[in-house]
Amino acid sequence: MQDAPKSAPSAQGRKPAAPTASDVERVAQHMAMLHVDGLPRNYELFHEAICGRNAAVAREIAALGSRPSQIFLDEIGLRHRLVTHCGLAAEKSHAEAARTLRDLALHLSNGVTHKRTLLRALDAAARSLAIDNGRGLADTIAEAEFVSAALTQLLLTETELGRKLEDGLKTLEAVDEGMNDAQQAVLRDRLTSLPNSIAFANHVDALYSAAGQSGSALIVADIDHFRAINEKYGAAAGNKLLKKLAGVFRKSIKKDDFVARIGGDEFAFIFRNVSLQSAHAIAERLRSSVEDNLVYATGDAGDPGRLTVSIGFALTDEAASPEQLQGQAVLALATARANSRTPVVGYTRDLLRVHGKAA
């Protein structure tokens, strides 16, 4: 008996459940107890620790004690790639890049002004030497020394300007790298390091924003009875299984294919240039790879200790939009979950009559 069918994810991918009033109260009380400012990013951090059951985040916050520095709190959020903190990092990177560019522009302007002043002084000295032939040797030597000093100063100024430009370029490169890291963090699932629901939604949208999206398949896989596994063996054991499953899926696809974790125990794949028959074969291969490679220890004689998945898939040829494609794939998944004898189901129009609804 499979678990009850799940509803289709939205076009933006599956989103976490909204916090309840009790969650908000618990988080607010804990923040107040530690004298933490009521910033949105602090709320996200404490919600992850308290309601998200992220033991690592909770330990790091506890280690800071009462009245923790905001800098240290932000470092924890960035280290665990919380969305709000990654956005903050991007904002800081933009501000730092703008500040660096302003400094470089100021250095260039000052360099140009200094160079013009020196050139005017050199021009005046050269004219004086050329016109006044009656001045003595001492005056001539003084003029020559002035010209030499001016040239030396010009060289020093140019060298300093070059150093500042080089430092500025290094800063901009570091900012660019930091912004890329922050962007990638927003698109990565923290537990499995696979692309997350946001990256998945972008990928599906890209299928329909570019020509030639026909012949692509969306495959959605869901772990059978995962809630029961979590309740029986604990969330830590469930997380280990999810990490192992992500590794199996990552090794089961080719370089140009795509896999993401889009829900608690739900994964999505995109394969290009495939037919209905080849998509079904790929789905069967994915299911077999899980059953062959994921075995967990159990002391229960009734539990075989083998992970299984139900899989549904749909083709872009049958869907006019990303939303319709996802709806069709999840409808096929619901059909697979409802009958353990058919763990892999592809979307067809016959499913509409079976379920009595449109996709």
Short mmCIF file of C-alpha atoms in Angstrom, two decimals:
data_model
loop_
_atom_site.label_atom_id
_atom_site.label_comp_id
_atom_site.label_asym_id
_atom_site.label_seq_id
_atom_site.Cartn_x
_atom_site.Cartn_y
_atom_site.Cartn_z
CA MET A 1 0.00 0.00 0.00
CA GLN A 2 1.56 3.25 -1.14
CA ASP A 3 1.31 6.58 0.65
CA ALA A 4 -1.46 8.94 -0.36
CA PRO A 5 -0.88 10.89 -3.60
CA LYS A 6 0.68 14.30 -3.24
CA SER A 7 -0.49 17.48 -4.91
CA ALA A 8 1.47 18.93 -7.82
CA PRO A 9 4.16 21.49 -7.06
CA SER A 10 3.63 25.02 -8.27
CA ALA A 11 5.46 26.52 -11.22
CA GLN A 12 8.02 27.89 -8.82
CA GLY A 13 8.71 24.48 -7.34
CA ARG A 14 7.64 23.04 -4.02
CA LYS A 15 7.83 25.54 -1.18
CA PRO A 16 8.15 24.85 2.53
CA ALA A 17 5.02 24.94 4.65
CA ALA A 18 4.15 28.32 6.11
CA PRO A 19 5.16 28.71 9.77
CA THR A 20 2.35 28.33 12.29
CA ALA A 21 1.50 30.87 14.97
CA SER A 22 3.15 28.66 17.58
CA ASP A 23 6.33 28.49 15.46
CA VAL A 24 6.45 32.28 15.21
CA GLU A 25 5.95 32.61 18.96
CA ARG A 26 8.66 30.07 19.81
CA VAL A 27 11.16 31.75 17.50
CA ALA A 28 10.32 35.25 18.77
CA GLN A 29 10.63 34.15 22.41
CA HIS A 30 14.01 32.51 21.82
CA MET A 31 15.33 35.56 19.97
CA ALA A 32 14.11 37.84 22.77
CA MET A 33 15.71 35.61 25.40
CA LEU A 34 19.10 35.93 23.66
CA HIS A 35 18.57 39.66 22.94
CA VAL A 36 18.76 39.17 19.17
CA ASP A 37 17.47 41.95 16.91
CA GLY A 38 14.17 41.17 15.20
CA LEU A 39 15.56 41.24 11.66
CA PRO A 40 13.93 39.04 8.98
CA ARG A 41 17.19 37.19 8.37
CA ASN A 42 17.56 36.49 12.11
CA TYR A 43 14.03 35.09 12.15
CA GLU A 44 14.92 32.78 9.24
CA LEU A 45 18.07 31.64 11.05
CA PHE A 46 16.30 30.88 14.34
CA HIS A 47 13.35 29.27 12.54
CA GLU A 48 15.82 26.93 10.81
CA ALA A 49 17.36 26.03 14.17
CA ILE A 50 14.14 25.61 16.16
CA CYS A 51 11.43 24.60 13.70
CA GLY A 52 13.59 23.25 10.89
CA ARG A 53 15.33 20.93 13.33
CA ASN A 54 18.75 21.85 12.00
CA ALA A 55 20.95 20.65 14.84
CA ALA A 56 24.11 22.18 13.37
CA VAL A 57 22.59 25.66 13.20
CA ALA A 58 21.15 25.29 16.71
CA ARG A 59 24.57 24.29 18.12
CA GLU A 60 26.36 27.19 16.45
CA ILE A 61 23.81 29.71 17.74
CA ALA A 62 24.01 28.26 21.25
CA ALA A 63 27.79 28.55 21.19
CA LEU A 64 27.49 32.33 20.73
CA GLY A 65 25.67 32.75 24.04
CA SER A 66 23.51 35.73 24.98
CA ARG A 67 23.63 38.96 22.95
CA PRO A 68 25.46 37.37 19.97
CA SER A 69 27.13 39.64 17.45
CA GLN A 70 25.11 40.19 14.28
CA ILE A 71 28.27 39.53 12.28
CA PHE A 72 28.58 36.05 13.79
CA LEU A 73 24.87 35.34 13.24
CA ASP A 74 25.21 36.35 9.58
CA GLU A 75 28.25 34.09 9.22
CA ILE A 76 26.16 31.13 10.44
CA GLY A 77 23.40 31.95 7.96
CA LEU A 78 25.87 32.20 5.08
CA ARG A 79 27.67 29.02 6.11
CA HIS A 80 24.38 27.10 6.01
CA ARG A 81 23.27 28.88 2.81
CA LEU A 82 20.00 30.29 4.09
CA VAL A 83 18.24 32.17 1.32
CA THR A 84 17.90 35.55 3.06
CA HIS A 85 21.56 35.54 4.07
CA CYS A 86 22.68 34.66 0.55
CA GLY A 87 20.62 37.60 -0.67
CA LEU A 88 22.33 39.79 1.92
CA ALA A 89 25.71 38.59 0.66
CA ALA A 90 24.71 39.52 -2.88
CA GLU A 91 23.63 43.01 -1.74
CA LYS A 92 26.92 43.49 0.10
CA SER A 93 28.82 42.33 -2.98
CA HIS A 94 26.97 44.85 -5.18
CA ALA A 95 27.72 47.64 -2.67
CA GLU A 96 31.39 46.66 -2.46
CA ALA A 97 31.69 46.54 -6.24
CA ALA A 98 30.12 50.00 -6.56
CA ARG A 99 32.43 51.38 -3.86
CA THR A 100 35.49 49.89 -5.56
CA LEU A 101 34.50 51.37 -8.91
CA ARG A 102 34.00 54.80 -7.32
CA ASP A 103 37.44 54.59 -5.67
CA LEU A 104 39.05 53.59 -8.96
CA ALA A 105 37.35 56.47 -10.75
CA LEU A 106 38.61 58.88 -8.07
CA HIS A 107 42.18 57.53 -8.34
CA LEU A 108 42.09 57.88 -12.12
CA SER A 109 40.77 61.44 -11.89
CA ASN A 110 43.42 62.42 -9.35
CA GLY A 111 46.10 60.77 -11.50
CA VAL A 112 45.02 62.69 -14.58
CA THR A 113 44.94 66.00 -12.65
CA HIS A 114 48.40 65.38 -11.19
CA LYS A 115 49.77 64.44 -14.58
CA ARG A 116 48.42 67.62 -16.20
CA THR A 117 49.98 69.76 -13.43
CA LEU A 118 53.36 68.12 -13.88
CA LEU A 119 53.21 68.44 -17.66
CA ARG A 120 52.46 72.16 -17.39
CA ALA A 121 55.40 72.59 -15.00
CA LEU A 122 57.72 70.64 -17.33
CA ASP A 123 56.54 72.69 -20.29
CA ALA A 124 57.26 75.91 -18.42
CA ALA A 125 60.71 74.67 -17.43
CA ALA A 126 61.52 73.61 -20.99
CA ARG A 127 60.48 77.01 -22.40
CA SER A 128 62.58 78.77 -19.75
CA LEU A 129 65.65 76.75 -20.67
CA ALA A 130 65.10 77.34 -24.38
CA ILE A 131 64.50 81.10 -24.18
CA ASP A 132 66.79 82.43 -21.46
CA ASN A 133 70.29 81.74 -22.78
CA GLY A 134 71.86 84.25 -20.42
CA ARG A 135 71.17 82.50 -17.13
CA GLY A 136 74.06 80.96 -15.24
CA LEU A 137 75.10 77.37 -14.77
CA ALA A 138 73.51 77.17 -11.34
CA ASP A 139 70.13 78.21 -12.72
CA THR A 140 70.41 75.70 -15.53
CA ILE A 141 71.31 72.93 -13.10
CA ALA A 142 68.37 73.92 -10.87
CA GLU A 143 65.99 73.79 -13.85
CA ALA A 144 67.36 70.36 -14.84
CA GLU A 145 67.00 69.08 -11.28
CA PHE A 146 63.42 70.34 -11.23
CA VAL A 147 62.69 68.51 -14.49
CA SER A 148 64.30 65.32 -13.11
CA ALA A 149 62.32 65.56 -9.86
CA ALA A 150 59.10 66.16 -11.76
CA LEU A 151 59.72 63.13 -13.97
CA THR A 152 60.51 61.01 -10.92
CA GLN A 153 57.27 62.17 -9.24
CA LEU A 154 55.33 61.38 -12.40
CA LEU A 155 56.81 57.87 -12.46
CA LEU A 156 55.94 57.34 -8.78
CA THR A 157 52.40 58.58 -9.35
CA GLU A 158 51.91 56.31 -12.35
CA THR A 159 53.29 53.33 -10.38
CA GLU A 160 50.95 54.02 -7.46
CA LEU A 161 48.00 54.42 -9.80
CA GLY A 162 48.84 51.12 -11.46
CA ARG A 163 49.00 49.39 -8.05
CA LYS A 164 45.62 50.81 -7.03
CA LEU A 165 44.08 49.72 -10.32
CA GLU A 166 45.48 46.21 -9.87
CA ASP A 167 44.15 46.04 -6.30
CA GLY A 168 40.79 47.31 -7.49
CA LEU A 169 40.57 44.70 -10.21
CA LYS A 170 41.41 41.96 -7.67
CA THR A 171 38.67 43.27 -5.42
CA LEU A 172 36.15 43.24 -8.27
CA GLU A 173 37.16 39.68 -9.18
CA ALA A 174 36.66 38.60 -5.56
CA VAL A 175 33.29 40.36 -5.47
CA ASP A 176 32.25 38.65 -8.69
CA GLU A 177 33.29 35.27 -7.29
CA GLY A 178 31.41 35.96 -4.06
CA MET A 179 28.27 36.92 -5.96
CA ASN A 180 28.48 33.75 -8.03
CA ASP A 181 28.90 31.69 -4.87
CA ALA A 182 25.89 33.37 -3.27
CA GLN A 183 23.79 32.81 -6.39
CA GLN A 184 24.79 29.16 -6.55
CA ALA A 185 24.01 28.73 -2.85
CA VAL A 186 20.46 29.99 -3.40
CA LEU A 187 20.01 27.36 -6.12
CA ARG A 188 21.43 24.43 -4.10
CA ASP A 189 19.70 22.10 -1.68
CA ARG A 190 21.56 22.33 1.62
CA LEU A 191 21.18 18.66 2.54
CA THR A 192 22.08 16.92 -0.72
CA SER A 193 23.93 19.70 -2.60
CA LEU A 194 21.71 18.96 -5.60
CA PRO A 195 19.94 21.82 -7.39
CA ASN A 196 16.82 22.80 -5.45
CA SER A 197 13.23 23.65 -6.38
CA ILE A 198 14.19 27.16 -7.52
CA ALA A 199 16.84 25.80 -9.90
CA PHE A 200 14.35 23.18 -11.07
CA ALA A 201 11.70 25.80 -11.85
CA ASN A 202 14.27 27.84 -13.80
CA HIS A 203 15.30 24.74 -15.74
CA VAL A 204 11.72 23.83 -16.66
CA ASP A 205 10.95 27.41 -17.66
CA ALA A 206 14.03 27.37 -19.90
CA LEU A 207 12.58 24.40 -21.80
CA TYR A 208 9.72 26.59 -22.95
CA SER A 209 11.62 29.84 -23.40
CA ALA A 210 13.96 28.37 -26.01
CA ALA A 211 13.21 26.79 -29.36
CA GLY A 212 13.44 23.05 -29.62
CA GLN A 213 11.99 22.12 -26.23
CA SER A 214 10.09 19.24 -27.83
CA GLY A 215 11.28 15.76 -27.01
CA SER A 216 12.22 16.55 -23.41
CA ALA A 217 10.99 14.47 -20.50
CA LEU A 218 10.28 15.46 -16.89
CA ILE A 219 10.62 12.53 -14.49
CA VAL A 220 9.50 12.87 -10.85
CA ALA A 221 10.54 10.27 -8.26
CA ASP A 222 9.23 9.91 -4.71
CA ILE A 223 10.48 7.60 -1.93
CA ASP A 224 7.90 5.03 -0.90
CA HIS A 225 6.81 5.19 2.76
CA PHE A 226 9.48 7.76 3.61
CA ARG A 227 7.39 9.25 6.41
CA ALA A 228 7.23 5.83 8.07
CA ILE A 229 11.01 5.45 7.72
CA ASN A 230 11.55 8.84 9.37
CA GLU A 231 9.16 8.06 12.20
CA LYS A 232 10.71 4.63 12.82
CA TYR A 233 14.43 5.40 12.50
CA GLY A 234 14.54 9.16 13.09
CA ALA A 235 15.15 12.25 10.98
CA ALA A 236 18.94 11.81 11.06
CA ALA A 237 18.66 8.37 9.47
CA GLY A 238 16.20 9.75 6.93
CA ASN A 239 18.63 12.52 6.01
CA LYS A 240 21.42 9.98 5.49
CA LEU A 241 19.20 8.04 3.11
CA LEU A 242 18.37 11.23 1.20
CA LYS A 243 22.08 12.03 0.82
CA LYS A 244 22.82 8.51 -0.40
CA LEU A 245 19.86 8.64 -2.79
CA ALA A 246 21.12 11.95 -4.19
CA GLY A 247 24.49 10.32 -4.82
CA VAL A 248 22.87 7.38 -6.62
CA PHE A 249 20.82 9.72 -8.82
CA ARG A 250 23.84 11.90 -9.56
CA LYS A 251 25.78 8.89 -10.81
CA SER A 252 22.79 7.60 -12.81
CA ILE A 253 22.53 10.53 -15.20
CA LYS A 254 24.74 11.96 -17.92
CA LYS A 255 26.48 15.32 -17.96
CA ASP A 256 23.76 17.09 -19.97
CA ASP A 257 20.90 15.67 -17.88
CA PHE A 258 19.44 17.42 -14.84
CA VAL A 259 18.40 16.26 -11.37
CA ALA A 260 17.08 18.32 -8.44
CA ARG A 261 15.60 17.75 -5.03
CA ILE A 262 12.28 19.58 -5.16
CA GLY A 263 10.65 18.38 -1.93
CA GLY A 264 11.33 16.48 1.25
CA ASP A 265 11.59 13.10 -0.47
CA GLU A 266 10.85 14.13 -4.01
CA PHE A 267 13.36 14.41 -6.87
CA ALA A 268 12.92 15.65 -10.43
CA PHE A 269 14.89 14.89 -13.60
CA ILE A 270 14.95 16.49 -17.04
CA PHE A 271 16.16 14.53 -20.06
CA ARG A 272 16.34 15.98 -23.56
CA ASN A 273 15.77 14.32 -26.93
CA VAL A 274 13.87 11.31 -25.61
CA SER A 275 10.75 9.49 -26.76
CA LEU A 276 7.96 8.09 -24.60
CA GLN A 277 9.54 4.65 -24.75
CA SER A 278 13.06 5.84 -23.90
CA ALA A 279 11.72 8.00 -21.06
CA HIS A 280 10.01 4.94 -19.62
CA ALA A 281 13.27 2.95 -19.93
CA ILE A 282 15.21 5.73 -18.17
CA ALA A 283 12.65 5.83 -15.36
CA GLU A 284 12.90 2.06 -14.92
CA ARG A 285 16.68 2.32 -14.83
CA LEU A 286 16.50 5.01 -12.14
CA ARG A 287 14.13 2.87 -10.06
CA SER A 288 16.39 -0.18 -10.39
CA SER A 289 19.49 1.81 -9.45
CA VAL A 290 17.80 2.83 -6.19
CA GLU A 291 16.67 -0.68 -5.32
CA ASP A 292 20.07 -2.16 -6.18
CA ASN A 293 22.19 0.38 -4.31
CA LEU A 294 20.22 1.62 -1.31
CA VAL A 295 19.97 -0.91 1.50
CA TYR A 296 19.75 0.14 5.16
CA ALA A 297 20.20 -1.85 8.35
CA THR A 298 17.03 -2.88 10.18
CA GLY A 299 16.24 -5.18 13.07
CA ASP A 300 12.64 -5.59 11.96
CA ALA A 301 11.96 -8.90 10.22
CA GLY A 302 9.04 -7.27 8.40
CA ASP A 303 11.23 -4.48 7.01
CA PRO A 304 13.47 -5.65 4.13
CA GLY A 305 15.70 -2.59 4.56
CA ARG A 306 15.54 -1.76 0.88
CA LEU A 307 14.55 1.66 -0.40
CA THR A 308 12.06 1.85 -3.27
CA VAL A 309 10.68 4.74 -5.27
CA SER A 310 7.59 5.50 -7.30
CA ILE A 311 8.13 7.41 -10.54
CA GLY A 312 5.93 9.44 -12.86
CA PHE A 313 6.96 11.18 -16.05
CA ALA A 314 5.62 13.43 -18.80
CA LEU A 315 6.88 14.79 -22.12
CA THR A 316 7.00 18.39 -23.27
CA ASP A 317 5.33 17.30 -26.52
CA GLU A 318 2.12 16.75 -24.52
CA ALA A 319 2.29 19.90 -22.40
CA ALA A 320 1.85 23.50 -23.52
CA SER A 321 3.50 25.11 -20.49
CA PRO A 322 5.83 24.38 -17.56
CA GLU A 323 2.84 24.27 -15.22
CA GLN A 324 1.05 21.72 -17.38
CA LEU A 325 4.19 19.60 -17.72
CA GLN A 326 4.64 19.47 -13.94
CA GLY A 327 0.96 18.73 -13.41
CA GLN A 328 1.09 15.83 -15.84
CA ALA A 329 4.24 14.37 -14.28
CA VAL A 330 2.79 14.56 -10.75
CA LEU A 331 -0.47 13.02 -11.95
CA ALA A 332 1.53 10.10 -13.35
CA LEU A 333 3.43 9.90 -10.05
CA ALA A 334 0.18 9.77 -8.10
CA THR A 335 -0.94 6.87 -10.29
CA ALA A 336 2.32 5.03 -9.63
CA ARG A 337 2.06 5.61 -5.89
CA ALA A 338 -1.47 4.28 -5.82
CA ASN A 339 -0.49 0.88 -7.22
CA SER A 340 2.76 -0.84 -6.17
CA ARG A 341 2.48 -3.17 -9.17
CA THR A 342 3.12 -0.24 -11.52
CA PRO A 343 5.88 1.79 -9.82
CA VAL A 344 6.69 3.63 -13.07
CA VAL A 345 3.90 5.45 -14.93
CA GLY A 346 4.08 7.78 -17.90
CA TYR A 347 1.47 10.46 -18.51
CA THR A 348 -1.19 9.68 -21.09
CA ARG A 349 -4.60 11.18 -21.71
CA ASP A 350 -6.11 8.00 -20.29
CA LEU A 351 -4.96 9.15 -16.85
CA LEU A 352 -7.35 12.09 -17.10
CA ARG A 353 -10.32 9.75 -17.27
CA VAL A 354 -8.97 7.59 -14.44
CA HIS A 355 -8.48 10.55 -12.10
CA GLY A 356 -11.40 12.53 -13.43
CA LYS A 357 -9.53 15.81 -13.80
CA ALA A 358 -7.49 17.75 -16.32
CA ALA A 359 -3.78 18.31 -16.18
#
